[in-house]
Tab-separated table of C-alpha atoms in Angstrom:
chain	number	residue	atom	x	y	z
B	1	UNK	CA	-183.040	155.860	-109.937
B	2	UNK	CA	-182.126	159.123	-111.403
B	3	UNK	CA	-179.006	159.240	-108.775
B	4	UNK	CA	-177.906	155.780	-109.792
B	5	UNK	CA	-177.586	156.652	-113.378
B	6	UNK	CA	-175.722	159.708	-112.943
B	7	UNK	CA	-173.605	157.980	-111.238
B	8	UNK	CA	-173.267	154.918	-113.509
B	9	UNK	CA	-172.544	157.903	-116.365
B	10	UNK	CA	-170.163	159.276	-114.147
B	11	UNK	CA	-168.204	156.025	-113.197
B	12	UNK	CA	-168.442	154.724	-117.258
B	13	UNK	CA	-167.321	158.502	-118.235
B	14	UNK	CA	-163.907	158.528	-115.868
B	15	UNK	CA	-163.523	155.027	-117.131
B	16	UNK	CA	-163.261	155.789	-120.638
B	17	UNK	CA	-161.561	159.157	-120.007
B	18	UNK	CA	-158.592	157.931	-118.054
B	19	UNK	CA	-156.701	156.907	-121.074
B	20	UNK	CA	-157.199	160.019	-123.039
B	21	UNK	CA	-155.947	162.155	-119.912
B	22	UNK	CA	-153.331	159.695	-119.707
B	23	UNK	CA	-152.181	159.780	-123.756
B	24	UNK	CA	-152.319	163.793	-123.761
B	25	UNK	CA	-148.465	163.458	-121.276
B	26	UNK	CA	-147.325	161.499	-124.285
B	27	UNK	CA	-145.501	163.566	-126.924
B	28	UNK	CA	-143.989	161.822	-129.896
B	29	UNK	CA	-141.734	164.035	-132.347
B	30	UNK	CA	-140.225	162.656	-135.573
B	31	UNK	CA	-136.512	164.643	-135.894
B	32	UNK	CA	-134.361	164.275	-139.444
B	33	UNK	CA	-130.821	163.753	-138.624
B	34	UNK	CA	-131.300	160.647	-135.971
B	35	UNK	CA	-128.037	158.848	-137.345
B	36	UNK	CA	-126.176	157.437	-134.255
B	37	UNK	CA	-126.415	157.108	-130.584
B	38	UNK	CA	-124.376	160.823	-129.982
B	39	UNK	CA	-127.589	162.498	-131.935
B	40	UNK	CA	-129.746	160.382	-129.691
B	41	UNK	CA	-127.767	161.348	-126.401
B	42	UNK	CA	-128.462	164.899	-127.608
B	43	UNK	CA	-132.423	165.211	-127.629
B	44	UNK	CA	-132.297	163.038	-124.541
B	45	UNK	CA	-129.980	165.397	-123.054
B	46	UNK	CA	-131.694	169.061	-124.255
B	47	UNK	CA	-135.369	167.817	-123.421
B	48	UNK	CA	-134.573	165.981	-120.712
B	49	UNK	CA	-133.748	169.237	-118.986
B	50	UNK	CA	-136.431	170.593	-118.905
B	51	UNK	CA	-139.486	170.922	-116.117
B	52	UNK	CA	-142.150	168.590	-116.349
B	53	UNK	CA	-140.300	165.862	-118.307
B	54	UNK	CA	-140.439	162.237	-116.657
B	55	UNK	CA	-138.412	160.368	-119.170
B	56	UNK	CA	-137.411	160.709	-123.021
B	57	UNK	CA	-137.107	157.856	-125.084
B	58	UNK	CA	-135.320	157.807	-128.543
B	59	UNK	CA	-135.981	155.022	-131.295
B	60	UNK	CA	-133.242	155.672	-133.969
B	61	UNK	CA	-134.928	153.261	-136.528
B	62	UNK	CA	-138.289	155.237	-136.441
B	63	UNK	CA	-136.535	158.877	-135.666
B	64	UNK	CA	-138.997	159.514	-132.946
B	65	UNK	CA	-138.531	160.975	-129.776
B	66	UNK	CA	-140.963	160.085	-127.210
B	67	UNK	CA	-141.299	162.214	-124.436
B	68	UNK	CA	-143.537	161.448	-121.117
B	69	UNK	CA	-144.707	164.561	-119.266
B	70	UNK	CA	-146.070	164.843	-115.473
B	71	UNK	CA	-148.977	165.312	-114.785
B	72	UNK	CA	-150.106	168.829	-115.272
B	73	UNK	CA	-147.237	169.388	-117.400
B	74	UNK	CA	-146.906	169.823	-120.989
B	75	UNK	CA	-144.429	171.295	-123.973
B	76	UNK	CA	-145.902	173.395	-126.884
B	77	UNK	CA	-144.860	173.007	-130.122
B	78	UNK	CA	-142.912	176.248	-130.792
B	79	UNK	CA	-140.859	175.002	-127.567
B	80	UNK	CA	-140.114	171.428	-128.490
B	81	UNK	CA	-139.257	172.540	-132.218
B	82	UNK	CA	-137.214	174.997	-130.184
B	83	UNK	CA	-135.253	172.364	-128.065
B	84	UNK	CA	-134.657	169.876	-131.182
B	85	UNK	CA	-133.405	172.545	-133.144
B	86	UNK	CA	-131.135	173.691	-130.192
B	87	UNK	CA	-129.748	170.068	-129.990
B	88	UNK	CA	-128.514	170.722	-133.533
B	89	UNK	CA	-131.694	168.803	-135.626
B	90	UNK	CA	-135.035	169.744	-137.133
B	91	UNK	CA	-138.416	168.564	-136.922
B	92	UNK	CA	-140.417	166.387	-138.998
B	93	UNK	CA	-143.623	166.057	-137.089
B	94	UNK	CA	-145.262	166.562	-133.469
B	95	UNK	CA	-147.832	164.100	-132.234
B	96	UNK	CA	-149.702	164.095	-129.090
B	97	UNK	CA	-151.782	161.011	-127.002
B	98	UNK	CA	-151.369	157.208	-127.251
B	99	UNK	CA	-147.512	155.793	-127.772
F	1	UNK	CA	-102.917	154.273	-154.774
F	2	UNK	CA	-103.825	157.647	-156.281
F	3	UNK	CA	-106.450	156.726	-158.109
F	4	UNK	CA	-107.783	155.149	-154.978
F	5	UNK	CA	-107.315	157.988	-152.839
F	6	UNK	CA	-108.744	160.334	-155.843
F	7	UNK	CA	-111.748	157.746	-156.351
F	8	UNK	CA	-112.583	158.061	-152.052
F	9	UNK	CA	-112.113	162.156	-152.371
F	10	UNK	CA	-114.512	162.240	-155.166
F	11	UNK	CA	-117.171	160.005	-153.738
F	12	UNK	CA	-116.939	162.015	-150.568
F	13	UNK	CA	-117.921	165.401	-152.397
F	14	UNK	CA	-120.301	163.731	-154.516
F	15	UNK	CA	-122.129	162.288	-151.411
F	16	UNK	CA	-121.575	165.978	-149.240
F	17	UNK	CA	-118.808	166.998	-148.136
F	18	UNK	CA	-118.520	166.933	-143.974
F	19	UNK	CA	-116.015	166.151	-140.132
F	20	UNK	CA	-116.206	164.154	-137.708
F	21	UNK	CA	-118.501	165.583	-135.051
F	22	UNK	CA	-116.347	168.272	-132.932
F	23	UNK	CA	-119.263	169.635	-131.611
F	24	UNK	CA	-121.446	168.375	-128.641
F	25	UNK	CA	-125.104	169.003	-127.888
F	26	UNK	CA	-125.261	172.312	-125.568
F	27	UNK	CA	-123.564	171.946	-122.268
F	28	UNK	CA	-121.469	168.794	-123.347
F	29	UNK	CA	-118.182	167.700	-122.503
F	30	UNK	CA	-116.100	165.758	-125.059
F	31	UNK	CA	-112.930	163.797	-124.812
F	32	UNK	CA	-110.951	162.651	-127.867
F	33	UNK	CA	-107.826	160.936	-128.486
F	34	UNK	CA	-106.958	160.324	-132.160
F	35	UNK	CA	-103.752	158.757	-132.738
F	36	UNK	CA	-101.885	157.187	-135.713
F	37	UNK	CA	-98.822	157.070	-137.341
F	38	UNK	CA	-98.729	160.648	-138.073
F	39	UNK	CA	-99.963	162.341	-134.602
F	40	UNK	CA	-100.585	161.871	-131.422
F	41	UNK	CA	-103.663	164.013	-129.977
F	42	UNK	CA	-105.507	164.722	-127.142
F	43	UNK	CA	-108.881	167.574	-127.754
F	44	UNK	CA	-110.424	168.393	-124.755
F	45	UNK	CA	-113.829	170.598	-125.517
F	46	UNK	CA	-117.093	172.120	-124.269
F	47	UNK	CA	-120.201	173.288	-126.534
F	48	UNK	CA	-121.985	175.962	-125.052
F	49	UNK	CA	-124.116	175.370	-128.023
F	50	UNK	CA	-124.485	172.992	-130.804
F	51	UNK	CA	-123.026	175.449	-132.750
F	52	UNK	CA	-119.347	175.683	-132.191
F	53	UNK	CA	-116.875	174.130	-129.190
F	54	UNK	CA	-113.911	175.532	-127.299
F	55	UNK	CA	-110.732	172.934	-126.441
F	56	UNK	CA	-107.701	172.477	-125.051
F	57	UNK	CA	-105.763	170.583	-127.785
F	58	UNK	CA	-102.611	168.577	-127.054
F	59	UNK	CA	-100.582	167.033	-130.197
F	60	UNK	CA	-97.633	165.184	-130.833
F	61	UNK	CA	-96.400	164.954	-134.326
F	62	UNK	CA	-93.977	162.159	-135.120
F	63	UNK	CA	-92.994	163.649	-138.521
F	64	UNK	CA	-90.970	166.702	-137.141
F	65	UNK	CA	-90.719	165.181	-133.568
F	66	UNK	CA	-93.157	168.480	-132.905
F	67	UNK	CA	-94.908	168.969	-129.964
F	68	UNK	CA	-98.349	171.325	-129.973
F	69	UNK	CA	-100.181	172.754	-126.726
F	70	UNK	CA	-103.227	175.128	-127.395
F	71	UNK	CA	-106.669	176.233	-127.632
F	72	UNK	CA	-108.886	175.049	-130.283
F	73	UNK	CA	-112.449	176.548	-131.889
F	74	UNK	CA	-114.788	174.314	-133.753
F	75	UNK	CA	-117.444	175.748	-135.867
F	76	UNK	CA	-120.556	173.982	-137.427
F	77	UNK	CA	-120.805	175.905	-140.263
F	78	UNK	CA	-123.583	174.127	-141.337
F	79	UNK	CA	-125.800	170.847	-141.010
F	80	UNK	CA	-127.960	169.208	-143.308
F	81	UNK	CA	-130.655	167.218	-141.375
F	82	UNK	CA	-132.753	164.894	-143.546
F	83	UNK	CA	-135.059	162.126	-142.629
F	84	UNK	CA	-132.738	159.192	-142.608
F	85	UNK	CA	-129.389	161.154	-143.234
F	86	UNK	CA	-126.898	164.206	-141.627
F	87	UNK	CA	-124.302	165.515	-143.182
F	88	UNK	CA	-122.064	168.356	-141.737
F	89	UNK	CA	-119.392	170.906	-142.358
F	90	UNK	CA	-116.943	172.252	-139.669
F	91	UNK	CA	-114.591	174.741	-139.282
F	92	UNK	CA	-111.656	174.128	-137.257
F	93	UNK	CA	-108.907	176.362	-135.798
F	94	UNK	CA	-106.499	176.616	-133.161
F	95	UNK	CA	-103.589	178.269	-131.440
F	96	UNK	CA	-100.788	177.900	-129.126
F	97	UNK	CA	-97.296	176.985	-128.861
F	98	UNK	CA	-95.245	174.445	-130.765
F	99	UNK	CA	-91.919	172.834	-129.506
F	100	UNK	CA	-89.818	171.093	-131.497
F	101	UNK	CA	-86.960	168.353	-130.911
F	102	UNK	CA	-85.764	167.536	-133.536
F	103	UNK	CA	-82.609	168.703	-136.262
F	104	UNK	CA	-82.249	172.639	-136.681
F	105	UNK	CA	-84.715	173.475	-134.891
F	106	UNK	CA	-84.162	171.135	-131.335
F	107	UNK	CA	-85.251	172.405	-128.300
F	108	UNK	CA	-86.862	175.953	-130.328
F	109	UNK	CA	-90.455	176.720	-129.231
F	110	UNK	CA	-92.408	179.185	-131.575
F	111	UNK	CA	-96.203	180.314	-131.577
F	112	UNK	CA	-98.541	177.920	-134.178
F	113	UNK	CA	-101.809	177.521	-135.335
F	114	UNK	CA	-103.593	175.544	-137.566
F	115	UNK	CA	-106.801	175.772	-139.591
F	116	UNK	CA	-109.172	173.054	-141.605
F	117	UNK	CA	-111.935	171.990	-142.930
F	118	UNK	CA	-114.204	168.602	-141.941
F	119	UNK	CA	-116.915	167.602	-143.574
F	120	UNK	CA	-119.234	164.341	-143.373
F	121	UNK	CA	-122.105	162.226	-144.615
F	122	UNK	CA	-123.843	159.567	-142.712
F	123	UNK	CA	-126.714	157.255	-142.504
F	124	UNK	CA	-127.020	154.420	-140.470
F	125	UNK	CA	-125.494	151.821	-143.077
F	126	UNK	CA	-122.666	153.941	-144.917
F	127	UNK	CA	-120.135	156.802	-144.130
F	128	UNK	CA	-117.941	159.293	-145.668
F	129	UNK	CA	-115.839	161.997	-144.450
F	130	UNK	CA	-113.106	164.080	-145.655
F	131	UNK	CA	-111.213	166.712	-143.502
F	132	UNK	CA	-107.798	169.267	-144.380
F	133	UNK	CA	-105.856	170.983	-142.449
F	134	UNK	CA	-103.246	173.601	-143.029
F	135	UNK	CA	-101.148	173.563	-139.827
F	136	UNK	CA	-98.077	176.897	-139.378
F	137	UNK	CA	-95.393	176.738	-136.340
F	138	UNK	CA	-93.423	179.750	-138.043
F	139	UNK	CA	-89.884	178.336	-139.274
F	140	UNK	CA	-90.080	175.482	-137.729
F	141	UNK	CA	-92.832	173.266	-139.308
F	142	UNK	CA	-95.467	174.406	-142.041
F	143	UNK	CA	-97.731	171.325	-143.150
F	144	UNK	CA	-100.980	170.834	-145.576
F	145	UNK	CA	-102.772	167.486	-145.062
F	146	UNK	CA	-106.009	165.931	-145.800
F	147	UNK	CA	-107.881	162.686	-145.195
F	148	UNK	CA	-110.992	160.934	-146.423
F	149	UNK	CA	-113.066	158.450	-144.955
F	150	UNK	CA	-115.640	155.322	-146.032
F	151	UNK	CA	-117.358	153.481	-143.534
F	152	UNK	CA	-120.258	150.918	-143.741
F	153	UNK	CA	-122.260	149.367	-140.733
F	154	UNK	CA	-122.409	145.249	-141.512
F	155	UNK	CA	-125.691	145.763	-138.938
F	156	UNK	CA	-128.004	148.259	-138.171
F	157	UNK	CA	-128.235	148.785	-134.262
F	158	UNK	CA	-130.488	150.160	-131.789
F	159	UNK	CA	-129.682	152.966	-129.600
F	160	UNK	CA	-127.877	152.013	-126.796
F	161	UNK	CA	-126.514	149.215	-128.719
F	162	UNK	CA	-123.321	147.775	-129.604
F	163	UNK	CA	-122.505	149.626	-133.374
F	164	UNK	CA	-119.772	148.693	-135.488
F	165	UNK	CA	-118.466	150.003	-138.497
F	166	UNK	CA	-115.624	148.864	-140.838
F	167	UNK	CA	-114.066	151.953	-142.642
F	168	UNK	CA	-111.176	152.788	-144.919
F	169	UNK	CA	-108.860	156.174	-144.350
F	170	UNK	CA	-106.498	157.704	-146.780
F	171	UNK	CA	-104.180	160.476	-145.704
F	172	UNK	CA	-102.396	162.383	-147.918
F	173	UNK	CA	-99.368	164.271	-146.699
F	174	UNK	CA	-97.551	166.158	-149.981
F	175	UNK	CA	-94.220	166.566	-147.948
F	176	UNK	CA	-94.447	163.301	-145.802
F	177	UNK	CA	-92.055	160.463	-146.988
F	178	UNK	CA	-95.012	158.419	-147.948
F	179	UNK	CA	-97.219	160.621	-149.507
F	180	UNK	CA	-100.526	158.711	-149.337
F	181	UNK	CA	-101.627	156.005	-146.526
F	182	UNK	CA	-104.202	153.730	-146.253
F	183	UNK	CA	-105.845	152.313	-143.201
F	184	UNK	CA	-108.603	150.411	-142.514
F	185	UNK	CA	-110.011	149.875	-139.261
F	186	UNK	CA	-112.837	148.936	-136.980
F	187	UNK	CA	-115.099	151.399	-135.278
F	188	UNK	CA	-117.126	149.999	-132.235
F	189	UNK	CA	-119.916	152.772	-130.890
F	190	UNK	CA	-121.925	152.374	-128.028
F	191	UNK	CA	-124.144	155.349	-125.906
F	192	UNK	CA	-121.383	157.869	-125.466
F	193	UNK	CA	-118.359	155.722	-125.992
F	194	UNK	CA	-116.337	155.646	-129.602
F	195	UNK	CA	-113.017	153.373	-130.078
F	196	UNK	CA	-111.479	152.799	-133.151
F	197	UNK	CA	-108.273	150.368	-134.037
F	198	UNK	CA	-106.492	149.888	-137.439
F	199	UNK	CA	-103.367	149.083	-138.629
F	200	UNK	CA	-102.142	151.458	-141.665
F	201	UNK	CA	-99.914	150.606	-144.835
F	202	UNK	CA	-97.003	151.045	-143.206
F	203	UNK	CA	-97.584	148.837	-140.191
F	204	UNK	CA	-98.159	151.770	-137.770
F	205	UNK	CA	-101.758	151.252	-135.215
F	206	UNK	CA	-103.917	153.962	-135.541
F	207	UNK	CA	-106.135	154.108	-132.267
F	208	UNK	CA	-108.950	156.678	-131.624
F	209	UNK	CA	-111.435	157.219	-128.737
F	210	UNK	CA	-114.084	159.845	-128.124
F	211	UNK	CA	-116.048	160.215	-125.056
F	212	UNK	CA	-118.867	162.583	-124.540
F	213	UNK	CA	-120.203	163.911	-120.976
């Protein structure tokens, strides 16, 4: 009986945990200067580039930047303020889990 | 007319003074062709960084039937990023050779350069700009001009999108024959494309087109 809990706790614990795992390769980053689609071509460009980076999406009505990681991979904070500042903006914010 | 041209040069300090984006992001490519009844050009350029680009610049200047073939810098001197704004100021200069074909000087070639300043404010609904440029080809042609820029989106698109703009440019040539000229004109912007089309005051198309790569 003892067994079967464990591994109802087990099963219920993954379940719940999946998500959370799954949120953390979501990065969202507000930039100032978003204006036009050249600015947005930028970001997508510079972060885009680099390893570990599955796609990078760019809303220019919100100014966010949301980047999806691969598994196992992630960008810090100094890097990513690094990257938008390199594409010739600044950062607002950094944000990390659900979209 | 100088009022107006006064009244668009004041509003486009007031709101920050900035240039039309001659810098990429780094490791971009950028085509553009800007041509109206004054010139004819062709900038070819790379940004290592976002910081400043390096060109080939070919121009054709109808004015002194000039040709000019040369390298060209262009320098973000500074940006102003703000939540829902950017505003920019460039440095531009260049160097090379100019030929001329026309009058005293037909047929003479002579080294030139230019220099000027480009500033601009945007958000996604409105637009100013305002740019100078003090361009030398020894005895053969010495030129000051400036332009400014308004601009207003009738519809706020998404990236990716189809974005138009209707704007008004003024350029102001002290020695031309017409010393001021208006233009409005239509700018259509979509992913890495740019085309613009007007017809000025004196009946003459203006026709731009940047590309970035």
């Amino acid at each position: 009986m003892k067994t079967i809990k464990t591994f109802i706790f087990a099963i219920a614990f993954t379940i719940v945990s999946l998500p959370a795992f799954a949120a953390e390769n979501v990065i969202t980053v507000e930039v100032n200067g978003l204006v036009c689609d050249f600015c947005a071509r930028a970001t997508e460009k510079v972060i885009g580039k680099q390893e570990g980076v599955e796609s990078v999406k760019v809303d220019l009505t919100t100014k966010h930047v949301l980047i999806h990681m691969k598994e196992g991979h992630t960008l810090s904070d100094d890097v990513l303020t690094g990257l938008i500042s390199d594409s010739g903006y600044s950062v607002s914010k950094i944000s990390r889990g659900a979209e | 007319m100088r009022f107006l041209f006064l009244t668009l040069l004041a509003l486009c300090f007031v709101a920050y003074p900035a240039m039309a984006r001659p810098v990429s992001y780094p490791g971009g490519w950028t085509l553009m062709s800007m041509n109206d009844g004054d010139a004819y050009t062709l900038h070819w350029h790379y940004s290592p960084t976002a910081r400043y680009s390096l060109g080939y610049k070919f121009e054709y200047q109808t004015g002194p039937d000039l040709t000019f073939n040369g390298g060209q810098l262009n320098i973000l001197v500074n940006r102003w990023n703000k939540p829902d704004s950017q505003a920019n100021l460039y440095l531009k200069s260049g160097a090379g050779l100019a030929h001329s074909s026309k009058g005293a000087y037909d047929n003479e070639t002579a080294p030139a350069g230019f220099v000027g300043l480009s500033a601009d404010w945007e958000d996604r609904r409105f637009f100013t700009m305002y740019e100078n440029r003090i361009f030398s080809a020894g005895e053969i042609e010495m030129s000051f001009t400036q332009k400014a820029r308004i601009g207003i989106a009738p519809y706020i698109g998404e990236y990716g999108d189809l974005h138009t703009w209707l704007m008004l440019e003024v350029r102001h040539d002290p020695e031309g024959d017409k010393k001021f000229v208006a233009a409005p004109l239509v700018r259509f912007f979509k992913g890495t494309n740019l085309l613009e089309a007007g017809v000025d005051t004196e009946k003459k198309a203006l026709l731009n087109f940047v590309h970035r790569f």
